[in-house]
GROMACS .gro file of C-alpha atoms in nm:
model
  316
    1UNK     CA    1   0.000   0.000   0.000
    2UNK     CA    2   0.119   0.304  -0.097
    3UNK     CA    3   0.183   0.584   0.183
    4UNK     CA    4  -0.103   0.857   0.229
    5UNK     CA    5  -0.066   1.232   0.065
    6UNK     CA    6  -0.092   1.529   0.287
    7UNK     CA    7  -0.424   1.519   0.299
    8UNK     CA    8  -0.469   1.193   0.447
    9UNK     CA    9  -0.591   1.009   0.093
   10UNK     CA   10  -0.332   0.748  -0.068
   11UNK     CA   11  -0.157   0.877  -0.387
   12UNK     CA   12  -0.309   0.797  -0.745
   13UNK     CA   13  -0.068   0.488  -0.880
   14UNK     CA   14   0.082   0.503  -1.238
   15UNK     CA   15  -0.162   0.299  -1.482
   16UNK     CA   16  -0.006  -0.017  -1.538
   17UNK     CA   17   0.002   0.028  -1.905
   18UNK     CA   18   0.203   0.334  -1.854
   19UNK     CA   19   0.436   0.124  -1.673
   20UNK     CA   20   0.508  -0.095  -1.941
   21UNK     CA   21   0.554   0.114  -2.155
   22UNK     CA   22   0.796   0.340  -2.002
   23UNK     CA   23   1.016  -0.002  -1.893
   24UNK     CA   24   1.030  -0.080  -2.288
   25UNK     CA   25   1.097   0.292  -2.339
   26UNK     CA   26   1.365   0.349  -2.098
   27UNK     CA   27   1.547   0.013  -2.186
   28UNK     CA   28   1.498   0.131  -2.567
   29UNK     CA   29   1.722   0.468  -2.492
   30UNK     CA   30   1.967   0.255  -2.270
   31UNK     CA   31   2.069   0.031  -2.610
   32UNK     CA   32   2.133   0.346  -2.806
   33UNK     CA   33   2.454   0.409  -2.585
   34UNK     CA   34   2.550   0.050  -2.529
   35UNK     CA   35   2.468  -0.159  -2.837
   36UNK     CA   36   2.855  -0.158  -2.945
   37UNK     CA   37   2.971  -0.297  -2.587
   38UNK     CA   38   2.652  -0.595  -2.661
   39UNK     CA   39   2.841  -0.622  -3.021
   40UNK     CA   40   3.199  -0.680  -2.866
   41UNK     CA   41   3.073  -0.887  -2.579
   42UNK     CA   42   2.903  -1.175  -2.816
   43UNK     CA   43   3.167  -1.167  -3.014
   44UNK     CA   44   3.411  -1.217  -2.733
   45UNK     CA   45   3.203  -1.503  -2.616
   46UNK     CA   46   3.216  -1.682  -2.971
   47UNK     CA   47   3.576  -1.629  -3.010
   48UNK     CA   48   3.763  -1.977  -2.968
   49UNK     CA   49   3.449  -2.192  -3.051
   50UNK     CA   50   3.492  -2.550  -3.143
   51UNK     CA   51   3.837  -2.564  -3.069
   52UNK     CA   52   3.957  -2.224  -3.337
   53UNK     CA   53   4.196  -2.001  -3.232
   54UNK     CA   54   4.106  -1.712  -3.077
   55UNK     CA   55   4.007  -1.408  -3.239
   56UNK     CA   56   4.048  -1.168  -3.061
   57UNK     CA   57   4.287  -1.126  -2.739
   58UNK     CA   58   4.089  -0.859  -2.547
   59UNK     CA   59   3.804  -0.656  -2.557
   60UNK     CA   60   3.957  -0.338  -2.699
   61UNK     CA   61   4.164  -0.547  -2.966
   62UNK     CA   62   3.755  -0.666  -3.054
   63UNK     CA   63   3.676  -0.369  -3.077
   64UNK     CA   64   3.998  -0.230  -3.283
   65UNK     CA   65   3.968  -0.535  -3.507
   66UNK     CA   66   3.583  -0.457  -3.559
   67UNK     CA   67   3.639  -0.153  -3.682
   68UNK     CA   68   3.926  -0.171  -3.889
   69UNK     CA   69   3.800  -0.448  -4.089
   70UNK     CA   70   3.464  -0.379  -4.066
   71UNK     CA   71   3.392   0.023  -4.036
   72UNK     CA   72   3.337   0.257  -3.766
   73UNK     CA   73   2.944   0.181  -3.827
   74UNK     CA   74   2.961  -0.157  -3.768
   75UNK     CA   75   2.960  -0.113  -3.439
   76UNK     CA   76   2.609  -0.076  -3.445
   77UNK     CA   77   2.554  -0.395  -3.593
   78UNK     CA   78   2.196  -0.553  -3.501
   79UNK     CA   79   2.075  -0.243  -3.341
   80UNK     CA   80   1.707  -0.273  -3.470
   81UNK     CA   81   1.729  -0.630  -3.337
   82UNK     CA   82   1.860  -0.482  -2.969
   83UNK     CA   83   1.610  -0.172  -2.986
   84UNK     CA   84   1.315  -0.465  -3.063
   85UNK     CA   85   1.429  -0.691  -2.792
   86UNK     CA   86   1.390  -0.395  -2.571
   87UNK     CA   87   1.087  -0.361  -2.686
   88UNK     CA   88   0.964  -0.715  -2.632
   89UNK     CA   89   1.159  -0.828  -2.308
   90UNK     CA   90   1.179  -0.485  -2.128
   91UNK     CA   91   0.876  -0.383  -2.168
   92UNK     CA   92   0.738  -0.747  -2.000
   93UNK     CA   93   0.984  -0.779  -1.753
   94UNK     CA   94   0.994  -0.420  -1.515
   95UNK     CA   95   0.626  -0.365  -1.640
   96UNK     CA   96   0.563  -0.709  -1.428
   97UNK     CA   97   0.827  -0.620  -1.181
   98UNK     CA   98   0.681  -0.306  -1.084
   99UNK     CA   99   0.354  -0.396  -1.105
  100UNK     CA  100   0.435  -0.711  -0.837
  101UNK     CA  101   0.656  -0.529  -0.656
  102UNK     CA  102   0.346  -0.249  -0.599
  103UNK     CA  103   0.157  -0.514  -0.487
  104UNK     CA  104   0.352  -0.706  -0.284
  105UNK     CA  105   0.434  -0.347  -0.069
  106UNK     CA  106   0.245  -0.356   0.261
  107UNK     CA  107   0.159  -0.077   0.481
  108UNK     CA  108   0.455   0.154   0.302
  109UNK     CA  109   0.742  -0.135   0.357
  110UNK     CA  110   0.918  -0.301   0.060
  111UNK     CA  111   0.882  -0.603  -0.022
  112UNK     CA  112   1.218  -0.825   0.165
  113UNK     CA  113   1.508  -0.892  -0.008
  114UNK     CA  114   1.359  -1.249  -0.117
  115UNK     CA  115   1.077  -1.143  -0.219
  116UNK     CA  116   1.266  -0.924  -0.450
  117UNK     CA  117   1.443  -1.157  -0.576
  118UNK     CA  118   1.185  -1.373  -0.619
  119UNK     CA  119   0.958  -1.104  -0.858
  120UNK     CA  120   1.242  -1.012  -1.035
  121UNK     CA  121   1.273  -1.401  -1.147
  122UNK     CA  122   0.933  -1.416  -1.271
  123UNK     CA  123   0.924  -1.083  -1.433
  124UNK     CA  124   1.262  -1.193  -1.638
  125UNK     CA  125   1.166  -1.591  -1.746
  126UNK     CA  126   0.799  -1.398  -1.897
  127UNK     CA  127   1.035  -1.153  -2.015
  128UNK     CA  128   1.311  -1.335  -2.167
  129UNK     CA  129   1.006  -1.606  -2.354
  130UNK     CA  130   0.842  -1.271  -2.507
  131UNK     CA  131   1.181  -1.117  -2.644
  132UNK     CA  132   1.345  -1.428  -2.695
  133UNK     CA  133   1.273  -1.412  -3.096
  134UNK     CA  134   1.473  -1.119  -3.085
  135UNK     CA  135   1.762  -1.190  -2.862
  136UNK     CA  136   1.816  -1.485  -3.151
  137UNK     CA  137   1.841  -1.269  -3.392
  138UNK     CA  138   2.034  -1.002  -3.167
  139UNK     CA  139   2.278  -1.302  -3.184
  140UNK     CA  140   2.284  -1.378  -3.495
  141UNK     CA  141   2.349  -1.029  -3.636
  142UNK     CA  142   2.622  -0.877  -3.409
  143UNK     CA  143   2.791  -1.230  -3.485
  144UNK     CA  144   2.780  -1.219  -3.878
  145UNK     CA  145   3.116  -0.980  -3.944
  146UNK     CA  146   3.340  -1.263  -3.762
  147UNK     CA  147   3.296  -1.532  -4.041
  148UNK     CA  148   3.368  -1.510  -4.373
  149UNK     CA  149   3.131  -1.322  -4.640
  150UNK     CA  150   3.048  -1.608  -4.772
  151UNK     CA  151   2.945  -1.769  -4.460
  152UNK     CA  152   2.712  -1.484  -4.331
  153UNK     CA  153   2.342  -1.518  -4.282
  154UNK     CA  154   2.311  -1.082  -4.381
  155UNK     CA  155   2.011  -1.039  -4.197
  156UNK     CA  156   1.886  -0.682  -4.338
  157UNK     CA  157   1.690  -0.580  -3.997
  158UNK     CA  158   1.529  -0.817  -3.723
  159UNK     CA  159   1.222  -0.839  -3.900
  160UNK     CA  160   1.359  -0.987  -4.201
  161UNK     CA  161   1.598  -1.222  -4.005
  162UNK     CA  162   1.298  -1.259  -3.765
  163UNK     CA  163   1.074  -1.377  -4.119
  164UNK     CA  164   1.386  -1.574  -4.255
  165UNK     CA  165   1.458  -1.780  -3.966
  166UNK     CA  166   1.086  -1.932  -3.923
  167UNK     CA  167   1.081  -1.967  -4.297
  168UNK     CA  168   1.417  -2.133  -4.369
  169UNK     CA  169   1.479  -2.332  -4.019
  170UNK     CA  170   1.127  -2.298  -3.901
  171UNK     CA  171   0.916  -2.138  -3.636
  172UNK     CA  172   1.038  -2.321  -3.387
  173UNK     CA  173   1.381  -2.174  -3.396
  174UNK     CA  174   1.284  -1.796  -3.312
  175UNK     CA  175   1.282  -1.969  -2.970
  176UNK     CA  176   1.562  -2.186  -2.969
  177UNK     CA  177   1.812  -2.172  -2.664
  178UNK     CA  178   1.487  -2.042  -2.497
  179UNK     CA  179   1.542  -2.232  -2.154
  180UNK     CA  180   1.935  -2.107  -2.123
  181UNK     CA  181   1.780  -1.765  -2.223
  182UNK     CA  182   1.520  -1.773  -1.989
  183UNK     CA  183   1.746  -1.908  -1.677
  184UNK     CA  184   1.964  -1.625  -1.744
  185UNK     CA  185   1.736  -1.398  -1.760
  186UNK     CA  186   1.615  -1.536  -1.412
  187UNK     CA  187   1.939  -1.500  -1.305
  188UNK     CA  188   1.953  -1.161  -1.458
  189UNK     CA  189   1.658  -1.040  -1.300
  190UNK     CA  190   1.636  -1.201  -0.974
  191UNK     CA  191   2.012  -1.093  -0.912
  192UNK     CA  192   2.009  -0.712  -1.120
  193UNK     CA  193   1.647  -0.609  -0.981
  194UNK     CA  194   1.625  -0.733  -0.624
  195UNK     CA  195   1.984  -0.640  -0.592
  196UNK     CA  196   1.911  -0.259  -0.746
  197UNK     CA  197   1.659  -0.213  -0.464
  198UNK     CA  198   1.836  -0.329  -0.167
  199UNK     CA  199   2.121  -0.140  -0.259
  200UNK     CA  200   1.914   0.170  -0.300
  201UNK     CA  201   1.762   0.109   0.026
  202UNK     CA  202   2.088   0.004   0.208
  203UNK     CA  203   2.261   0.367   0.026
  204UNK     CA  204   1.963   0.555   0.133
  205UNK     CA  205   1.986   0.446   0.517
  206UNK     CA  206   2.312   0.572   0.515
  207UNK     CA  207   2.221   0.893   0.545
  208UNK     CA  208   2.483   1.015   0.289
  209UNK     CA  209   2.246   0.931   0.006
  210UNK     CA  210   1.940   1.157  -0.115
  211UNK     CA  211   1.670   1.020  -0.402
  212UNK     CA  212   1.793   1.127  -0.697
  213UNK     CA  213   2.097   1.083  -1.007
  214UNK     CA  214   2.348   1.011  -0.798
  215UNK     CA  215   2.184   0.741  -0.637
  216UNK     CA  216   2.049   0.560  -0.888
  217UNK     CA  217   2.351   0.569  -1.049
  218UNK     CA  218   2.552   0.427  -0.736
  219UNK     CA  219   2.257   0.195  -0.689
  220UNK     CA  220   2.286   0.074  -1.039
  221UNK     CA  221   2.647  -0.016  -1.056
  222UNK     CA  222   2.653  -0.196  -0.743
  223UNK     CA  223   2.375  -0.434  -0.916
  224UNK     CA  224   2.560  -0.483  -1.257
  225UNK     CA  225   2.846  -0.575  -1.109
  226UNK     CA  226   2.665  -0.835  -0.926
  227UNK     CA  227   2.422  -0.947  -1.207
  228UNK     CA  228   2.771  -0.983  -1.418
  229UNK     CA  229   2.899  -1.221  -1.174
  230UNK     CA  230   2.628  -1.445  -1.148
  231UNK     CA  231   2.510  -1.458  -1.500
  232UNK     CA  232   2.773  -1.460  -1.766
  233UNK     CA  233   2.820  -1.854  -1.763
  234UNK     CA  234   2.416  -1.876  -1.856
  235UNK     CA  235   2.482  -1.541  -2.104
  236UNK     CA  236   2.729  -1.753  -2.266
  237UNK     CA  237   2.598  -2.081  -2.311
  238UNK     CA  238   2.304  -1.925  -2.441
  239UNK     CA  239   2.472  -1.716  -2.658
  240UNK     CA  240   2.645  -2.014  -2.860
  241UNK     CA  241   2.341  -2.211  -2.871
  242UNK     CA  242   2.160  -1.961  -3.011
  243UNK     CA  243   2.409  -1.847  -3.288
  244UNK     CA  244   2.514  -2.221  -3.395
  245UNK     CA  245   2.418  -2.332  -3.729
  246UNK     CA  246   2.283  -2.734  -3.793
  247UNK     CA  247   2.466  -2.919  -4.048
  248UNK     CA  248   2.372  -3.217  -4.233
  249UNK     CA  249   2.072  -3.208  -3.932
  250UNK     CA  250   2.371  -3.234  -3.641
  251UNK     CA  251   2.336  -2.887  -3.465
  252UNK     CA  252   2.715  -2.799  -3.260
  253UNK     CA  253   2.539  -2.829  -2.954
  254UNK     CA  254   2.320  -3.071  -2.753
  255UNK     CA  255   2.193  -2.778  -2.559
  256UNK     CA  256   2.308  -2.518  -2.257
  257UNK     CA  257   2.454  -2.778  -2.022
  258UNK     CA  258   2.701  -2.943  -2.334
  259UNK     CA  259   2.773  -2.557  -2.422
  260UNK     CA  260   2.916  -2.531  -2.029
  261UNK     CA  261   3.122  -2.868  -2.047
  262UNK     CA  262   3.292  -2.803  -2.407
  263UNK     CA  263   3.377  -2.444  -2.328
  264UNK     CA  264   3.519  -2.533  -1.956
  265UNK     CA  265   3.709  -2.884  -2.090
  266UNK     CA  266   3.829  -2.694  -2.430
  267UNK     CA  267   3.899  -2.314  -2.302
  268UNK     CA  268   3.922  -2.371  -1.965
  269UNK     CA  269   3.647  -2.300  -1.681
  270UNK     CA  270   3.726  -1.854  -1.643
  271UNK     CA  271   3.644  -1.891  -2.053
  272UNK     CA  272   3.284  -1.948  -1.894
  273UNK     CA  273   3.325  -1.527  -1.790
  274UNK     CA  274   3.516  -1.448  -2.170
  275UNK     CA  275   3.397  -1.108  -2.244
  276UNK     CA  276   3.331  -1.012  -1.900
  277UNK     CA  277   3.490  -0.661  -1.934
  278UNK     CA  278   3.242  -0.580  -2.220
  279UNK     CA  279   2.990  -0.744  -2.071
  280UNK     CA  280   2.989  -0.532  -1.751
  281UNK     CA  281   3.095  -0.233  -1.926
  282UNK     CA  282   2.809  -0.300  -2.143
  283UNK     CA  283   2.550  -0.435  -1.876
  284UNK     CA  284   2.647  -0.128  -1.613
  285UNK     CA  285   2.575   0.156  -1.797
  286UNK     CA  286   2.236  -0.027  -1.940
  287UNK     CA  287   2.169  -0.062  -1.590
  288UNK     CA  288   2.202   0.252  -1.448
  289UNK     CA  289   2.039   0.427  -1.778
  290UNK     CA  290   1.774   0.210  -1.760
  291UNK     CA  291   1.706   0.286  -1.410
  292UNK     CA  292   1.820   0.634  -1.403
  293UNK     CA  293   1.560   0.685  -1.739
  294UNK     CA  294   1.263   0.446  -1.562
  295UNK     CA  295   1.302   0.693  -1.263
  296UNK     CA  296   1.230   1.004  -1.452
  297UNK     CA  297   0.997   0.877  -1.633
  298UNK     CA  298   0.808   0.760  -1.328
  299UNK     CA  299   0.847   1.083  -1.111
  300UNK     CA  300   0.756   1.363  -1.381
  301UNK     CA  301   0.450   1.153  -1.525
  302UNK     CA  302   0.366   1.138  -1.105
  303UNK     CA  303   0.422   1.495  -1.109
  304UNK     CA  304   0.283   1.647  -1.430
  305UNK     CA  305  -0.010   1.380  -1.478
  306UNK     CA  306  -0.110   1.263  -1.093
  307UNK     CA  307   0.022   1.556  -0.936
  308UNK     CA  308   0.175   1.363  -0.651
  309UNK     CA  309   0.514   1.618  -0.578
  310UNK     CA  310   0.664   1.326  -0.333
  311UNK     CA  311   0.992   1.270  -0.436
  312UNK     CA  312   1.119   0.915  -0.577
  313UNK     CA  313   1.051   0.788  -0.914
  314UNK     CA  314   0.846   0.476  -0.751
  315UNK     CA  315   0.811   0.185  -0.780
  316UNK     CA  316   1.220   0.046  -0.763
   0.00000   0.00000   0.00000
């Protein structure tokens, strides 16, 4: 329940609608700064597959090599497929997040730190099933440029790899590497959300910390580097799943669990966190903007539409 206004009657709550649509929204504006880092970090994790030498030795020499061979636009690689996954699996996950985590606050208090965690795992397996067609081809795209031309799939946009894929290989594989996707988004979610709002809470008892920029941002760091931790070995087992081809009907992989054993008896077990310098650099900022943009957009539509002038985005 939400706390009362000054005059005694409980605050109007943002439509739920609203809230879904400003979670796809605000994840939307995060990929416009961070869809390079999301290009670098898949292809970090594909680089050594099936035994091949590495391609690339760190992050920046990705990056280098990316654009030298590639140009400075390539970066952006797949970008309609990351704004559309946005879209999809954004949109579903912190529009159920916050709407459970509204309901599940009692008499003003938070929900506890389980519970958190436990919303935020629900919100991200719906999540990650919606926007899974688009993290496949997400995948696909930003992994095209390592392989030769003659080799690559040259998806146009997502729709027309979303329209090629269920027409060549079937409907069925928009959703391939679904269960790895989903248990990492779990992961994600139950690790990135919960972990988001104790931290703010924690920052904010402190005394030091006042709602606002700074704090989200603090707040938001703290929780990717967390979420990082926890979920790269699921990020990259679904990640190679979802990009490997089938030939003569033998696909390279039996599924997420064979991805985990080849990687950590061929690369060694830290290749199970390869690309984890992109992958934070790229999953940090995402956070925070994400946050720091679901915040505003919370308090001024609070403000502007509900006239409620309590400070706080609500809601995280």
């Amino acid at each position: 329940m939400a706390s009362p206004t000054k005059n005694g009657n409980p605050p109007a709550q943002i439509p739920k609608s609203i809230k879904f649509l400003f979670g796809g929204t605000a994840g939307m504006a995060a990929t416009l700064f961070v869809q390079p880092l999301d290009l670098v970090k898949n292809r970090m994790q594909l680089s050594g597959e099936g035994g091949a030498k590495r391609q690339y030795k760190t992050s920046f020499h990705a990056l280098r090599s990316i654009i030298a061979n590639e140009g400075l636009f390539a970066v952006y690689t797949g970008l309609s497929a990351g704004l559309f996954r946005q879209a999809t699996y954004t949109t579903t996950r912190l529009g159920i997040y916050t709407s459970l985590f509204e309901y599940a606050t009692r008499d003003g208090k938070n929900p506890s730190f389980t519970m958190k965690a436990l919303i935020g795992c629900t919100a991200g397996g719906i999540g990650a099933f919606v926007g899974t067609p688009a993290e496949i081809s997400l995948i696909r795209m930003t992994a095209d440029g390592r392989v030769p031309l003659a080799e690559r799939r040259g998806y146009k946009n997502v729709f027309n790899a979303i329209y090629r894929i269920s027409n060549e290989e079937g409907v069925a594989t928009l959703w391939r590497g679904c269960w790895p996707t989903v248990a990492r988004a779990m992961v994600v979610n139950a690790a990135q959300l919960a972990s988001y709002s104790q931290a703010k809470e924690i920052l904010k008892n402190t005394g030091y910390f006042a709602e606002g920029l700074f704090l989200h941002f603090c707040a938001s760091m703290v929780s990717g580097l967390i979420t990082t931790f926890f979920s790269m070995p699921v990020d990259i087992a679904k990640t190679r799943v979802q990009n490997m081809k089938v030939i003569d009907g033998k696909p390279e992989y039996k599924g997420a669990i064979d991805v985990v054993v080849k990687v950590m008896r061929n690369e060694g077990m830290f290749s199970l966190w390869k690309g984890f310098t992109p992958y934070y650099a790229r999953l940090g900022p995402h956070t925070v903007l994400t946050f720091i943009f679901l915040e505003q957009m919370n308090k001024n539509y609070k403000k502007l539409v509900l006239h409620d002038e309590s400070s706080g985005g609500g809601g995280l």
